[in-house]
mmCIF file of C-alpha atoms in Angstrom:
data_model
loop_
_atom_site.group_PDB
_atom_site.id
_atom_site.type_symbol
_atom_site.label_atom_id
_atom_site.label_comp_id
_atom_site.label_asym_id
_atom_site.label_seq_id
_atom_site.Cartn_x
_atom_site.Cartn_y
_atom_site.Cartn_z
ATOM 1 C CA MET A 1 59.267 188.570 80.634
ATOM 2 C CA VAL A 2 57.863 190.647 77.810
ATOM 3 C CA GLY A 3 60.416 191.332 75.109
ATOM 4 C CA SER A 4 62.921 188.805 76.408
ATOM 5 C CA SER A 5 62.439 186.362 73.540
ATOM 6 C CA SER A 6 62.311 186.848 69.801
ATOM 7 C CA GLY A 7 59.220 188.325 68.223
ATOM 8 C CA SER A 8 56.423 189.214 70.580
ATOM 9 C CA GLY A 9 57.605 187.089 73.479
ATOM 10 C CA ALA A 10 54.987 184.464 72.577
ATOM 11 C CA LYS A 11 55.623 180.877 73.598
ATOM 12 C CA SER A 12 57.515 178.996 70.920
ATOM 13 C CA LYS A 13 55.499 176.611 68.763
ATOM 14 C CA LYS A 14 55.891 172.861 69.082
ATOM 15 C CA ALA A 15 55.782 170.216 66.356
ATOM 16 C CA ILE A 16 55.879 166.430 66.379
ATOM 17 C CA VAL A 17 57.595 164.714 63.452
ATOM 18 C CA PHE A 18 56.660 161.032 63.541
ATOM 19 C CA VAL A 19 59.310 158.525 62.461
ATOM 20 C CA ALA A 20 59.323 154.760 61.956
ATOM 21 C CA ASN A 21 61.535 152.191 60.309
ATOM 22 C CA GLY A 22 61.416 152.969 56.598
ATOM 23 C CA THR A 23 60.714 156.693 57.008
ATOM 24 C CA GLU A 24 62.255 158.716 54.177
ATOM 25 C CA GLU A 25 65.274 160.226 55.953
ATOM 26 C CA MET A 26 65.546 163.333 53.750
ATOM 27 C CA GLU A 27 61.893 164.236 54.346
ATOM 28 C CA ALA A 28 62.186 163.734 58.117
ATOM 29 C CA THR A 29 65.563 165.465 58.474
ATOM 30 C CA ILE A 30 64.833 168.505 56.294
ATOM 31 C CA THR A 31 61.526 169.072 58.111
ATOM 32 C CA ILE A 32 63.038 168.755 61.588
ATOM 33 C CA ASP A 33 66.052 170.914 60.740
ATOM 34 C CA VAL A 34 64.142 173.737 58.992
ATOM 35 C CA LEU A 35 61.530 173.917 61.766
ATOM 36 C CA ARG A 36 64.280 174.082 64.398
ATOM 37 C CA ARG A 37 66.043 176.845 62.449
ATOM 38 C CA ALA A 38 62.767 178.757 62.848
ATOM 39 C CA GLY A 39 62.791 178.301 66.624
ATOM 40 C CA ILE A 40 60.035 175.688 66.622
ATOM 41 C CA GLN A 41 60.490 172.971 69.262
ATOM 42 C CA VAL A 42 60.524 169.720 67.312
ATOM 43 C CA LEU A 43 60.080 166.244 68.754
ATOM 44 C CA ALA A 44 61.202 163.364 66.516
ATOM 45 C CA LEU A 45 58.761 160.792 67.849
ATOM 46 C CA SER A 46 59.246 157.120 67.011
ATOM 47 C CA VAL A 47 56.394 154.634 66.938
ATOM 48 C CA GLU A 48 58.771 151.679 67.048
ATOM 49 C CA ALA A 49 58.981 149.744 70.312
ATOM 50 C CA GLY A 50 62.249 149.704 72.222
ATOM 51 C CA GLY A 51 63.287 153.334 71.871
ATOM 52 C CA GLY A 52 66.299 152.644 69.651
ATOM 53 C CA PRO A 53 67.250 154.328 66.390
ATOM 54 C CA VAL A 54 64.894 153.983 63.436
ATOM 55 C CA THR A 55 66.403 152.622 60.243
ATOM 56 C CA CYS A 56 65.169 154.909 57.495
ATOM 57 C CA SER A 57 64.373 154.035 53.876
ATOM 58 C CA ARG A 58 67.989 154.330 52.664
ATOM 59 C CA ASN A 59 69.488 152.963 55.876
ATOM 60 C CA VAL A 60 70.311 156.247 57.578
ATOM 61 C CA ARG A 61 69.725 155.511 61.256
ATOM 62 C CA ILE A 62 68.157 158.322 63.270
ATOM 63 C CA VAL A 63 67.886 158.340 67.064
ATOM 64 C CA PRO A 64 64.383 159.584 67.971
ATOM 65 C CA ASP A 65 63.865 162.137 70.749
ATOM 66 C CA ALA A 66 61.156 159.957 72.314
ATOM 67 C CA THR A 67 58.906 156.994 71.678
ATOM 68 C CA LEU A 68 55.135 157.237 71.326
ATOM 69 C CA GLY A 69 53.681 156.119 74.651
ATOM 70 C CA ASP A 70 56.371 157.764 76.820
ATOM 71 C CA ASP A 71 54.484 159.279 79.738
ATOM 72 C CA SER A 72 56.618 162.390 79.679
ATOM 73 C CA ILE A 73 55.333 163.443 76.256
ATOM 74 C CA LYS A 74 52.315 165.730 76.539
ATOM 75 C CA ILE A 75 50.853 165.382 73.059
ATOM 76 C CA ALA A 76 48.166 167.976 73.777
ATOM 77 C CA THR A 77 50.815 170.697 74.170
ATOM 78 C CA TYR A 78 51.899 170.394 70.501
ATOM 79 C CA ASP A 79 50.708 172.666 67.689
ATOM 80 C CA CYS A 80 51.538 170.522 64.677
ATOM 81 C CA ALA A 81 51.953 166.861 63.669
ATOM 82 C CA VAL A 82 53.977 165.815 60.628
ATOM 83 C CA ILE A 83 53.957 162.462 58.758
ATOM 84 C CA PRO A 84 56.978 161.932 56.494
ATOM 85 C CA GLY A 85 56.941 159.523 53.569
ATOM 86 C CA GLY A 86 58.947 156.468 52.675
ATOM 87 C CA ALA A 87 56.679 153.558 51.727
ATOM 88 C CA GLN A 88 57.283 151.309 54.726
ATOM 89 C CA GLY A 89 57.423 154.129 57.274
ATOM 90 C CA ALA A 90 54.269 155.773 55.930
ATOM 91 C CA ASP A 91 52.482 152.436 56.021
ATOM 92 C CA THR A 92 53.462 151.869 59.661
ATOM 93 C CA LEU A 93 52.393 155.388 60.659
ATOM 94 C CA SER A 94 49.119 155.110 58.703
ATOM 95 C CA GLN A 95 48.166 151.940 60.529
ATOM 96 C CA ASN A 96 49.124 153.071 64.035
ATOM 97 C CA ASN A 97 45.962 153.722 66.059
ATOM 98 C CA GLN A 98 47.572 156.291 68.348
ATOM 99 C CA VAL A 99 48.962 158.221 65.380
ATOM 100 C CA LYS A 100 45.550 158.104 63.703
ATOM 101 C CA SER A 101 43.785 159.552 66.749
ATOM 102 C CA ILE A 102 46.406 162.248 67.220
ATOM 103 C CA LEU A 103 46.014 163.333 63.591
ATOM 104 C CA ALA A 104 42.211 163.293 63.790
ATOM 105 C CA GLU A 105 42.234 165.201 67.073
ATOM 106 C CA PHE A 106 44.748 167.809 65.889
ATOM 107 C CA HIS A 107 42.708 168.339 62.726
ATOM 108 C CA ALA A 108 39.464 168.722 64.690
ATOM 109 C CA GLN A 109 41.180 171.261 66.963
ATOM 110 C CA ASN A 110 42.463 173.274 63.994
ATOM 111 C CA LYS A 111 46.056 172.422 64.825
ATOM 112 C CA VAL A 112 48.378 171.958 61.859
ATOM 113 C CA VAL A 113 48.358 168.460 60.337
ATOM 114 C CA ALA A 114 51.034 167.888 57.706
ATOM 115 C CA ALA A 115 52.099 164.998 55.498
ATOM 116 C CA ILE A 116 54.513 164.552 52.630
ATOM 117 C CA CYS A 117 55.016 161.887 49.955
ATOM 118 C CA ALA A 118 53.397 158.563 50.912
ATOM 119 C CA GLY A 119 52.768 160.117 54.346
ATOM 120 C CA SER A 120 49.551 161.595 52.929
ATOM 121 C CA LEU A 121 48.027 158.116 53.216
ATOM 122 C CA ALA A 122 47.845 158.695 56.979
ATOM 123 C CA ILE A 123 45.442 161.600 56.390
ATOM 124 C CA LYS A 124 43.017 159.147 54.807
ATOM 125 C CA SER A 125 43.524 156.375 57.361
ATOM 126 C CA ALA A 126 42.961 158.886 60.193
ATOM 127 C CA GLY A 127 39.537 159.587 58.675
ATOM 128 C CA ILE A 128 40.283 163.254 58.121
ATOM 129 C CA GLN A 129 37.701 164.694 55.756
ATOM 130 C CA GLY A 130 36.503 168.030 54.512
ATOM 131 C CA LYS A 131 33.038 169.326 55.200
ATOM 132 C CA VAL A 132 30.512 167.689 52.856
ATOM 133 C CA PRO A 133 30.050 168.654 50.067
ATOM 134 C CA GLN A 134 33.542 170.203 50.076
ATOM 135 C CA PRO A 135 36.263 167.548 50.179
ATOM 136 C CA LEU A 136 39.737 168.531 51.340
ATOM 137 C CA ARG A 137 42.428 169.413 48.829
ATOM 138 C CA LEU A 138 45.676 167.500 49.167
ATOM 139 C CA THR A 139 48.665 166.114 47.321
ATOM 140 C CA SER A 140 51.120 163.240 47.786
ATOM 141 C CA HIS A 141 53.827 161.372 45.953
ATOM 142 C CA PRO A 142 52.419 160.403 42.524
ATOM 143 C CA SER A 143 52.975 156.719 43.375
ATOM 144 C CA VAL A 144 50.092 156.778 45.903
ATOM 145 C CA ARG A 145 47.788 159.139 44.028
ATOM 146 C CA ASP A 146 45.374 156.320 43.112
ATOM 147 C CA GLN A 147 44.796 155.587 46.807
ATOM 148 C CA LEU A 148 43.788 159.180 47.516
ATOM 149 C CA GLU A 149 42.102 160.718 44.490
ATOM 150 C CA ASN A 150 38.633 159.320 45.186
ATOM 151 C CA ASP A 151 38.507 160.700 48.733
ATOM 152 C CA PHE A 152 40.061 164.119 48.265
ATOM 153 C CA VAL A 153 40.412 166.862 45.684
ATOM 154 C CA TYR A 154 43.772 165.672 44.427
ATOM 155 C CA LYS A 155 46.164 168.458 43.438
ATOM 156 C CA GLU A 156 49.562 168.354 41.729
ATOM 157 C CA ASP A 157 50.966 171.484 43.379
ATOM 158 C CA ARG A 158 54.299 171.027 45.180
ATOM 159 C CA VAL A 159 52.697 172.074 48.480
ATOM 160 C CA VAL A 160 48.949 172.178 49.117
ATOM 161 C CA VAL A 161 47.584 174.159 52.070
ATOM 162 C CA ASP A 162 43.897 173.587 52.811
ATOM 163 C CA SER A 163 43.223 175.514 56.012
ATOM 164 C CA ASN A 164 45.173 173.560 58.659
ATOM 165 C CA LEU A 165 46.078 170.613 56.400
ATOM 166 C CA VAL A 166 49.456 170.887 54.638
ATOM 167 C CA THR A 167 50.593 168.223 52.164
ATOM 168 C CA SER A 168 53.457 167.851 49.735
ATOM 169 C CA ARG A 169 55.036 165.450 47.224
ATOM 170 C CA GLY A 170 58.504 164.047 47.916
ATOM 171 C CA PRO A 171 62.108 164.610 49.038
ATOM 172 C CA GLY A 172 62.582 167.377 46.472
ATOM 173 C CA THR A 173 59.605 169.371 47.775
ATOM 174 C CA THR A 174 60.522 169.125 51.461
ATOM 175 C CA PHE A 175 62.184 172.539 51.757
ATOM 176 C CA GLU A 176 59.006 174.171 50.375
ATOM 177 C CA PHE A 177 56.859 171.996 52.661
ATOM 178 C CA ALA A 178 58.874 172.834 55.795
ATOM 179 C CA LEU A 179 58.916 176.550 54.962
ATOM 180 C CA ALA A 180 55.125 176.455 54.484
ATOM 181 C CA LEU A 181 54.878 175.050 58.016
ATOM 182 C CA VAL A 182 57.177 177.799 59.335
ATOM 183 C CA ARG A 183 55.020 180.408 57.595
ATOM 184 C CA ILE A 184 51.835 179.036 59.212
ATOM 185 C CA LEU A 185 53.284 178.380 62.672
ATOM 186 C CA VAL A 186 55.577 181.398 63.062
ATOM 187 C CA GLY A 187 55.023 183.762 60.152
ATOM 188 C CA GLU A 188 56.285 184.942 56.789
ATOM 189 C CA ASP A 189 59.184 186.980 58.172
ATOM 190 C CA LYS A 190 60.659 183.986 59.965
ATOM 191 C CA ALA A 191 60.253 181.809 56.871
ATOM 192 C CA ARG A 192 62.232 184.355 54.841
ATOM 193 C CA GLU A 193 64.879 184.720 57.549
ATOM 194 C CA VAL A 194 65.394 180.950 57.706
ATOM 195 C CA ALA A 195 65.372 180.478 53.929
ATOM 196 C CA GLY A 196 68.169 182.983 53.222
ATOM 197 C CA PRO A 197 71.261 181.158 54.533
ATOM 198 C CA MET A 198 70.105 177.762 53.186
ATOM 199 C CA MET A 199 71.006 178.677 49.564
ATOM 200 C CA LEU A 200 67.716 177.483 48.071
ATOM 201 C CA ASN A 201 66.999 177.749 44.359
ATOM 202 C CA PHE A 202 63.619 179.402 44.771
ATOM 203 C CA ASP A 203 62.216 182.575 46.314
ATOM 204 C CA ILE A 204 59.700 182.377 49.101
ATOM 205 C CA MET B 1 78.910 137.468 35.598
ATOM 206 C CA VAL B 2 78.569 139.837 32.682
ATOM 207 C CA GLY B 3 75.122 141.403 32.498
ATOM 208 C CA SER B 4 74.024 140.219 35.921
ATOM 209 C CA SER B 5 74.049 143.645 37.501
ATOM 210 C CA SER B 6 72.866 147.029 36.343
ATOM 211 C CA GLY B 7 74.813 148.807 33.640
ATOM 212 C CA SER B 8 77.911 147.045 32.448
ATOM 213 C CA GLY B 9 78.269 144.711 35.397
ATOM 214 C CA ALA B 10 80.970 146.966 36.830
ATOM 215 C CA LYS B 11 81.609 146.884 40.566
ATOM 216 C CA SER B 12 79.452 149.395 42.393
ATOM 217 C CA LYS B 13 81.157 152.611 43.439
ATOM 218 C CA LYS B 14 81.894 153.401 47.071
ATOM 219 C CA ALA B 15 81.734 156.737 48.878
ATOM 220 C CA ILE B 16 82.645 157.858 52.375
ATOM 221 C CA VAL B 17 80.526 160.632 53.896
ATOM 222 C CA PHE B 18 82.363 161.938 56.959
ATOM 223 C CA VAL B 19 80.243 163.017 59.936
ATOM 224 C CA ALA B 20 81.012 164.641 63.275
ATOM 225 C CA ASN B 21 79.112 166.370 66.034
ATOM 226 C CA GLY B 22 77.746 169.555 64.479
ATOM 227 C CA THR B 23 77.573 168.202 60.924
ATOM 228 C CA GLU B 24 74.672 169.761 58.985
ATOM 229 C CA GLU B 25 72.171 166.884 59.016
ATOM 230 C CA MET B 26 70.372 167.868 55.801
ATOM 231 C CA GLU B 27 73.643 167.988 53.864
ATOM 232 C CA ALA B 28 74.795 164.617 55.227
ATOM 233 C CA THR B 29 71.422 162.881 54.874
ATOM 234 C CA ILE B 30 70.559 164.122 51.371
ATOM 235 C CA THR B 31 74.024 163.147 50.114
ATOM 236 C CA ILE B 32 73.923 159.665 51.671
ATOM 237 C CA ASP B 33 70.351 158.994 50.533
ATOM 238 C CA VAL B 34 70.752 160.198 46.934
ATOM 239 C CA LEU B 35 74.019 158.299 46.473
ATOM 240 C CA ARG B 36 72.404 155.124 47.825
ATOM 241 C CA ARG B 37 69.425 155.596 45.478
ATOM 242 C CA ALA B 38 72.025 155.475 42.696
ATOM 243 C CA GLY B 39 73.418 152.162 43.921
ATOM 244 C CA ILE B 40 76.591 153.678 45.368
ATOM 245 C CA GLN B 41 77.781 151.997 48.578
ATOM 246 C CA VAL B 42 77.916 154.790 51.147
ATOM 247 C CA LEU B 43 79.704 154.660 54.477
ATOM 248 C CA ALA B 44 78.666 157.311 57.024
ATOM 249 C CA LEU B 45 81.994 157.525 58.827
ATOM 250 C CA SER B 46 82.225 159.311 62.169
ATOM 251 C CA VAL B 47 85.412 160.892 63.456
ATOM 252 C CA GLU B 48 84.065 161.088 67.003
ATOM 253 C CA ALA B 49 85.485 158.659 69.547
ATOM 254 C CA GLY B 50 83.202 156.078 71.112
ATOM 255 C CA GLY B 51 81.214 155.000 68.076
ATOM 256 C CA GLY B 52 77.906 156.461 69.247
ATOM 257 C CA PRO B 53 75.498 158.669 67.322
ATOM 258 C CA VAL B 54 76.708 162.087 66.215
ATOM 259 C CA THR B 55 74.583 165.042 67.287
ATOM 260 C CA CYS B 56 74.172 167.156 64.190
ATOM 261 C CA SER B 57 73.876 170.952 63.944
ATOM 262 C CA ARG B 58 70.112 171.032 64.639
ATOM 263 C CA ASN B 59 70.216 168.127 67.093
ATOM 264 C CA VAL B 60 69.203 165.337 64.737
ATOM 265 C CA ARG B 61 71.183 162.357 66.008
ATOM 266 C CA ILE B 62 72.573 160.049 63.325
ATOM 267 C CA VAL B 63 74.121 156.648 64.027
ATOM 268 C CA PRO B 64 77.271 156.325 61.880
ATOM 269 C CA ASP B 65 78.036 153.142 59.961
ATOM 270 C CA ALA B 66 81.567 153.081 61.371
ATOM 271 C CA THR B 67 84.150 155.172 63.163
ATOM 272 C CA LEU B 68 87.384 156.383 61.589
ATOM 273 C CA GLY B 69 90.113 154.066 62.827
ATOM 274 C CA ASP B 70 87.990 150.885 62.693
ATOM 275 C CA ASP B 71 90.329 148.248 61.290
ATOM 276 C CA SER B 72 87.571 146.777 59.156
ATOM 277 C CA ILE B 73 87.274 149.913 57.026
ATOM 278 C CA LYS B 74 89.510 149.713 53.974
ATOM 279 C CA ILE B 75 89.730 153.379 53.036
ATOM 280 C CA ALA B 76 91.737 152.602 49.904
ATOM 281 C CA THR B 77 88.776 150.738 48.403
ATOM 282 C CA TYR B 78 86.616 153.899 48.261
ATOM 283 C CA ASP B 79 86.145 156.062 45.187
ATOM 284 C CA CYS B 80 84.915 159.274 46.780
ATOM 285 C CA ALA B 81 85.145 161.221 50.046
ATOM 286 C CA VAL B 82 82.546 163.814 51.048
ATOM 287 C CA ILE B 83 82.788 166.557 53.703
ATOM 288 C CA PRO B 84 79.402 168.012 54.732
ATOM 289 C CA GLY B 85 79.039 171.442 56.294
ATOM 290 C CA GLY B 86 77.711 172.666 59.612
ATOM 291 C CA ALA B 87 80.195 175.047 61.270
ATOM 292 C CA GLN B 88 81.259 172.853 64.180
ATOM 293 C CA GLY B 89 81.287 169.607 62.192
ATOM 294 C CA ALA B 90 83.244 171.141 59.323
ATOM 295 C CA ASP B 91 85.759 172.568 61.793
ATOM 296 C CA THR B 92 86.271 169.152 63.423
ATOM 297 C CA LEU B 93 86.662 167.426 60.052
ATOM 298 C CA SER B 94 89.025 170.149 58.752
ATOM 299 C CA GLN B 95 91.336 169.716 61.726
ATOM 300 C CA ASN B 96 91.381 165.912 61.771
ATOM 301 C CA ASN B 97 94.758 164.676 60.535
ATOM 302 C CA GLN B 98 93.420 161.370 59.222
ATOM 303 C CA VAL B 99 90.658 163.121 57.296
ATOM 304 C CA LYS B 100 93.188 165.584 55.879
ATOM 305 C CA SER B 101 95.458 162.806 54.598
ATOM 306 C CA ILE B 102 92.547 160.852 53.126
ATOM 307 C CA LEU B 103 91.393 163.937 51.222
ATOM 308 C CA ALA B 104 94.899 164.757 50.005
ATOM 309 C CA GLU B 105 95.523 161.154 48.965
ATOM 310 C CA PHE B 106 92.166 160.773 47.189
ATOM 311 C CA HIS B 107 92.785 164.026 45.321
ATOM 312 C CA ALA B 108 96.282 162.962 44.290
ATOM 313 C CA GLN B 109 94.870 159.641 43.032
ATOM 314 C CA ASN B 110 92.169 161.392 40.996
ATOM 315 C CA LYS B 111 89.432 159.958 43.183
ATOM 316 C CA VAL B 112 86.434 162.221 43.780
ATOM 317 C CA VAL B 113 86.835 164.698 46.644
ATOM 318 C CA ALA B 114 83.669 166.593 47.518
ATOM 319 C CA ALA B 115 82.691 169.236 50.053
ATOM 320 C CA ILE B 116 79.649 171.371 50.673
ATOM 321 C CA CYS B 117 78.946 174.515 52.707
ATOM 322 C CA ALA B 118 81.603 175.087 55.408
ATOM 323 C CA GLY B 119 82.940 171.626 54.493
ATOM 324 C CA SER B 120 84.980 173.298 51.741
ATOM 325 C CA LEU B 121 87.354 174.518 54.467
ATOM 326 C CA ALA B 122 88.666 170.943 54.681
ATOM 327 C CA ILE B 123 89.888 171.210 51.077
ATOM 328 C CA LYS B 124 92.158 174.033 52.153
ATOM 329 C CA SER B 125 93.300 172.431 55.401
ATOM 330 C CA ALA B 126 94.122 169.215 53.510
ATOM 331 C CA GLY B 127 96.517 171.263 51.381
ATOM 332 C CA ILE B 128 94.697 170.437 48.153
ATOM 333 C CA GLN B 129 95.857 172.818 45.437
ATOM 334 C CA GLY B 130 95.644 173.233 41.713
ATOM 335 C CA LYS B 131 98.672 173.135 39.462
ATOM 336 C CA VAL B 132 100.538 176.428 39.590
ATOM 337 C CA PRO B 133 99.736 178.806 37.952
ATOM 338 C CA GLN B 134 96.205 177.406 37.731
ATOM 339 C CA PRO B 135 94.497 177.401 41.130
ATOM 340 C CA LEU B 136 91.501 175.132 41.688
ATOM 341 C CA ARG B 137 87.986 176.456 41.281
ATOM 342 C CA LEU B 138 85.652 175.896 44.218
ATOM 343 C CA THR B 139 82.690 177.252 46.109
ATOM 344 C CA SER B 140 81.374 177.089 49.668
ATOM 345 C CA HIS B 141 78.777 178.655 51.915
ATOM 346 C CA PRO B 142 79.127 182.441 51.575
ATOM 347 C CA SER B 143 79.875 182.664 55.321
ATOM 348 C CA VAL B 144 83.313 181.072 54.824
ATOM 349 C CA ARG B 145 84.170 182.659 51.472
ATOM 350 C CA ASP B 146 86.736 184.987 53.032
ATOM 351 C CA GLN B 147 88.726 182.003 54.296
ATOM 352 C CA LEU B 148 88.955 180.497 50.805
ATOM 353 C CA GLU B 149 89.028 183.214 48.174
ATOM 354 C CA ASN B 150 92.764 183.928 48.426
ATOM 355 C CA ASP B 151 93.738 180.293 47.875
ATOM 356 C CA PHE B 152 91.286 179.238 45.174
ATOM 357 C CA VAL B 153 89.377 180.665 42.248
ATOM 358 C CA TYR B 154 86.217 181.304 44.216
ATOM 359 C CA LYS B 155 83.002 180.726 42.265
ATOM 360 C CA GLU B 156 79.373 181.437 43.164
ATOM 361 C CA ASP B 157 77.854 178.582 41.135
ATOM 362 C CA ARG B 158 75.591 176.221 43.073
ATOM 363 C CA VAL B 159 77.900 173.295 42.279
ATOM 364 C CA VAL B 160 81.479 173.650 41.034
ATOM 365 C CA VAL B 161 83.206 170.700 39.400
ATOM 366 C CA ASP B 162 86.946 171.156 38.814
ATOM 367 C CA SER B 163 88.142 167.791 37.510
ATOM 368 C CA ASN B 164 87.798 165.472 40.516
ATOM 369 C CA LEU B 165 86.989 168.221 43.048
ATOM 370 C CA VAL B 166 83.261 168.874 43.586
ATOM 371 C CA THR B 167 82.072 171.669 45.876
ATOM 372 C CA SER B 168 78.731 173.256 46.682
ATOM 373 C CA ARG B 169 77.075 175.899 48.872
ATOM 374 C CA GLY B 170 74.530 174.813 51.492
ATOM 375 C CA PRO B 171 71.523 172.669 52.449
ATOM 376 C CA GLY B 172 69.487 174.028 49.537
ATOM 377 C CA THR B 173 72.126 173.000 46.973
ATOM 378 C CA THR B 174 72.625 169.472 48.297
ATOM 379 C CA PHE B 175 70.347 167.696 45.808
ATOM 380 C CA GLU B 176 72.320 169.281 42.940
ATOM 381 C CA PHE B 177 75.616 168.419 44.684
ATOM 382 C CA ALA B 178 74.639 164.774 45.274
ATOM 383 C CA LEU B 179 73.371 164.366 41.716
ATOM 384 C CA ALA B 180 76.647 165.815 40.403
ATOM 385 C CA LEU B 181 78.446 163.094 42.360
ATOM 386 C CA VAL B 182 76.121 160.437 40.914
ATOM 387 C CA ARG B 183 76.807 161.771 37.415
ATOM 388 C CA ILE B 184 80.578 161.555 37.919
ATOM 389 C CA LEU B 185 80.629 158.213 39.756
ATOM 390 C CA VAL B 186 77.907 156.328 37.867
ATOM 391 C CA GLY B 187 76.793 158.406 34.902
ATOM 392 C CA GLU B 188 74.208 160.791 33.518
ATOM 393 C CA ASP B 189 71.528 158.114 32.949
ATOM 394 C CA LYS B 190 71.580 157.023 36.581
ATOM 395 C CA ALA B 191 71.442 160.643 37.763
ATOM 396 C CA ARG B 192 68.307 161.192 35.675
ATOM 397 C CA GLU B 193 66.748 157.915 36.838
ATOM 398 C CA VAL B 194 67.317 158.823 40.496
ATOM 399 C CA ALA B 195 66.161 162.421 40.100
ATOM 400 C CA GLY B 196 62.741 161.568 38.629
ATOM 401 C CA PRO B 197 60.872 160.131 41.637
ATOM 402 C CA MET B 198 62.315 162.720 44.056
ATOM 403 C CA MET B 199 60.041 165.517 42.746
ATOM 404 C CA LEU B 200 62.815 168.093 42.391
ATOM 405 C CA ASN B 201 62.113 171.593 41.121
ATOM 406 C CA PHE B 202 64.867 171.583 38.520
ATOM 407 C CA ASP B 203 65.845 169.558 35.466
ATOM 408 C CA ILE B 204 69.120 167.729 35.370
#
């Protein structure tokens, strides 16, 4: 029904936030929460077998919404895939073949691919590249810079947007990262609307 | 054994972070994570019956470490109690008689009592007051200011420390809030050490 939902009545956007044991809980939680405040449907998708809670990097246990491989999850209907950091979690996600193909496919389809902190390693392991001779620009946590700087144009900005690839640096940049995703997926007005009540210390 | 642990070999500090259905997940998670990065033992303590995960304000489900009333939890051994925001969660925590007496007792014993966002309402419901004629200074999310400004000296600072009472404003002030708790419980050096790798956008 035209006009029955917010904005133009367009279907709401959908994002997957991958989680694993060792995922940085602040990066996962801030991203999920801010995207949901913007009306984006977010699926916290675990890659761990068994479907139970994931134990994050500082032992916060988060119950995922689904587990990768669940038949009910139609990956192709999503507009965005996000890889949080946390050394162990990022390593698990970077090595997961299904995650790698989803990232590569989303990138090829010009869907939004996003990673923060050590999560940026998954961009490399998924084989995502810029068009030769123009390598993609990205950032990450400084601790994994040396694993990325030969394959990408490594930037030190807090959030780097290179067409549909969005990367960022750590827990303290996650609000900016999540709001950049809101801006791309829903628009500037929604990003401003969501930012206001959160009492951030920066203007967007 | 003197010198065997970090700092002076003192026992590590312990903090309770209360959670309930409707707790703001960013405020709870950032506080728990940052305090744990500082070596503080944190207990995510649910007030909901049944011991299952709490469903936070934006539907992130967090598994608590324990439930209030568990005999194994020795409340008196903790140094700090934290009330996160989220309208529904803060309301539940503010009305819980056990939570109210813990807050009042901790405050009377000069332990650290901390609240963020709508969580500051629990300070009032616990009957925590300054010494007449000097009311306590606090802050909160602006949305609940009108419920607090007649009983306290209401401030608009991002974090307000009035002796052992620490209050703050919302998801976007939680890093500052958590680092203020680290500073008080463990010290300035640890707060700086923890802040560095998180890639914050402010100096502490």
